[in-house]
Amino acid sequence: MQFPHSNNTYVAWDWEIWAPDVDQTRNNGYPYLKYFYGEVGNHDLVEPIPEACISAYPQPASQKPAISVKNELGEDLSYTIYNIRGQKLYSAKIPYFIKEQIFELPGEAWKLMPNGVYLLTLEKGNRKIASTRLVVLK
């Protein structure tokens, strides 16, 4: 910015953080940010939101699939299997003893599942917190 400039050039500038370059040596005449000395930081202790997830593999399943559950909530959960029509086929509890666990789908649940697409939901009480799709091709 070459001088002379109009009288309203610096209107609405926050001069607590900006400094004018009057002698045109720092920023070619344009205002520049002042230096701040002191401690700047964020000391807020924000904990990550605990989460849980469920997955099934292999996809498509021709034999009893493995169910993988990640539980960072620290509570007992349950899982439910629904068919594509939304009908509940099977439900079981998952006790919390480790954060990540993998188990084979129980035989009684596998017998209830002909070829098709199913929804596995992970639940905490009555609230669904995660879900995954399971394709069965026997």
Coordinates of C-alpha atoms in Angstrom, one line a residue:
M1 CA 0.0 0.0 0.0
Q2 CA 1.7 3.1 -1.1
F3 CA 1.1 6.4 0.7
P4 CA -0.8 8.6 0.3
H5 CA -3.9 6.4 0.9
S6 CA -7.5 7.4 1.6
N7 CA -8.5 8.5 5.0
N8 CA -10.7 5.5 5.6
T9 CA -8.1 2.8 4.8
Y10 CA -7.8 1.8 8.5
V11 CA -11.4 2.0 9.5
A12 CA -12.6 -1.0 11.6
W13 CA -9.1 -2.5 12.2
D14 CA -8.6 -4.0 15.6
W15 CA -5.4 -2.2 16.6
E16 CA -4.9 -4.4 19.6
I17 CA -3.7 -7.1 17.3
W18 CA -2.7 -5.2 14.2
A19 CA 0.0 -2.5 13.9
P20 CA 0.3 0.0 11.0
D21 CA 3.4 -0.1 8.8
V22 CA 3.8 3.6 8.7
D23 CA 7.4 3.7 7.5
Q24 CA 6.6 0.9 4.9
T25 CA 9.5 -1.3 6.1
R26 CA 7.7 -4.4 7.4
N27 CA 4.8 -5.1 5.2
N28 CA 5.0 -2.7 2.3
G29 CA 2.7 -0.2 4.0
Y30 CA 0.0 -2.7 5.0
P31 CA -0.9 -3.4 8.6
Y32 CA 0.8 -6.4 10.2
L33 CA 0.0 -8.7 13.1
K34 CA 1.7 -7.6 16.4
Y35 CA 3.8 -10.1 18.1
F36 CA 2.3 -11.6 21.3
Y37 CA 4.6 -12.8 24.0
G38 CA 3.2 -15.0 26.6
E39 CA 1.8 -18.5 27.1
V40 CA -0.7 -19.6 24.5
G41 CA -2.3 -23.0 24.9
N42 CA -5.4 -25.0 25.4
H43 CA -5.5 -26.7 28.8
D44 CA -9.0 -28.0 28.4
L45 CA -9.1 -31.7 29.3
V46 CA -11.5 -33.0 26.7
E47 CA -11.9 -36.8 26.8
P48 CA -12.8 -38.6 23.6
I49 CA -16.3 -39.9 23.4
P50 CA -16.3 -43.6 24.3
E51 CA -17.5 -45.7 21.4
A52 CA -18.6 -49.1 20.4
C53 CA -18.7 -50.9 17.1
I54 CA -19.7 -54.3 15.7
S55 CA -18.6 -56.0 12.5
A56 CA -19.0 -59.5 11.0
Y57 CA -16.7 -61.4 8.6
P58 CA -16.3 -63.0 6.2
Q59 CA -18.7 -61.3 3.9
P60 CA -20.7 -63.1 2.4
A61 CA -20.7 -65.8 5.1
S62 CA -21.0 -69.4 4.0
Q63 CA -20.2 -70.7 7.4
K64 CA -20.8 -69.3 10.9
P65 CA -19.2 -65.8 10.7
A66 CA -17.0 -64.2 13.3
I67 CA -18.4 -61.3 15.2
S68 CA -16.0 -58.5 16.3
V69 CA -17.1 -56.1 19.0
K70 CA -15.2 -53.1 20.2
N71 CA -16.5 -51.8 23.5
E72 CA -14.9 -48.7 25.0
L73 CA -18.0 -47.9 27.0
G74 CA -17.0 -50.2 29.8
E75 CA -20.5 -51.7 30.2
D76 CA -22.3 -54.9 29.2
L77 CA -23.9 -54.7 25.8
S78 CA -26.1 -56.9 23.8
Y79 CA -26.4 -57.7 20.1
T80 CA -29.5 -58.5 18.0
I81 CA -29.9 -60.0 14.6
Y82 CA -32.8 -58.7 12.4
N83 CA -33.8 -60.0 9.0
I84 CA -34.3 -57.6 6.1
R85 CA -38.0 -57.2 7.1
G86 CA -37.0 -55.9 10.5
Q87 CA -38.0 -59.1 12.4
K88 CA -35.9 -59.9 15.4
L89 CA -34.3 -63.4 14.9
Y90 CA -31.8 -63.6 17.8
S91 CA -30.5 -61.6 20.7
A92 CA -27.7 -62.2 23.2
K93 CA -25.7 -60.3 25.8
I94 CA -22.0 -59.5 25.5
P95 CA -20.4 -59.2 28.9
Y96 CA -17.7 -56.5 29.2
F97 CA -14.4 -58.0 30.2
I98 CA -12.1 -56.7 27.5
K99 CA -12.4 -53.8 25.1
E100 CA -12.2 -55.8 21.9
Q101 CA -13.5 -59.4 21.5
I102 CA -14.1 -61.7 18.6
F103 CA -16.5 -64.7 18.8
E104 CA -18.2 -67.0 16.5
L105 CA -21.9 -66.6 15.9
P106 CA -23.7 -69.2 18.0
G107 CA -25.1 -72.2 16.2
E108 CA -28.6 -71.6 17.3
A109 CA -28.5 -68.1 15.6
W110 CA -26.9 -69.5 12.5
K111 CA -29.7 -72.1 12.1
L112 CA -32.3 -69.3 12.0
M113 CA -30.5 -67.6 9.1
P114 CA -31.3 -68.8 5.5
N115 CA -29.6 -67.0 2.6
G116 CA -30.2 -63.3 2.8
V117 CA -29.2 -60.0 4.2
Y118 CA -29.3 -59.4 7.9
L119 CA -28.7 -56.5 10.3
L120 CA -26.6 -56.9 13.4
T121 CA -27.2 -54.2 16.0
L122 CA -25.2 -53.4 19.1
E123 CA -27.3 -52.2 21.9
K124 CA -26.9 -50.6 25.3
G125 CA -30.1 -51.1 27.1
N126 CA -32.9 -50.2 24.6
R127 CA -30.7 -47.9 22.6
K128 CA -29.0 -49.0 19.4
I129 CA -25.4 -47.7 19.3
A130 CA -23.9 -49.4 16.3
S131 CA -24.9 -51.7 13.5
T132 CA -23.5 -53.7 10.5
R133 CA -24.8 -55.7 7.6
L134 CA -24.3 -59.4 7.3
V135 CA -24.8 -61.3 4.0
V136 CA -25.4 -65.0 4.3
L137 CA -24.9 -67.4 1.3
K138 CA -25.0 -71.0 2.6

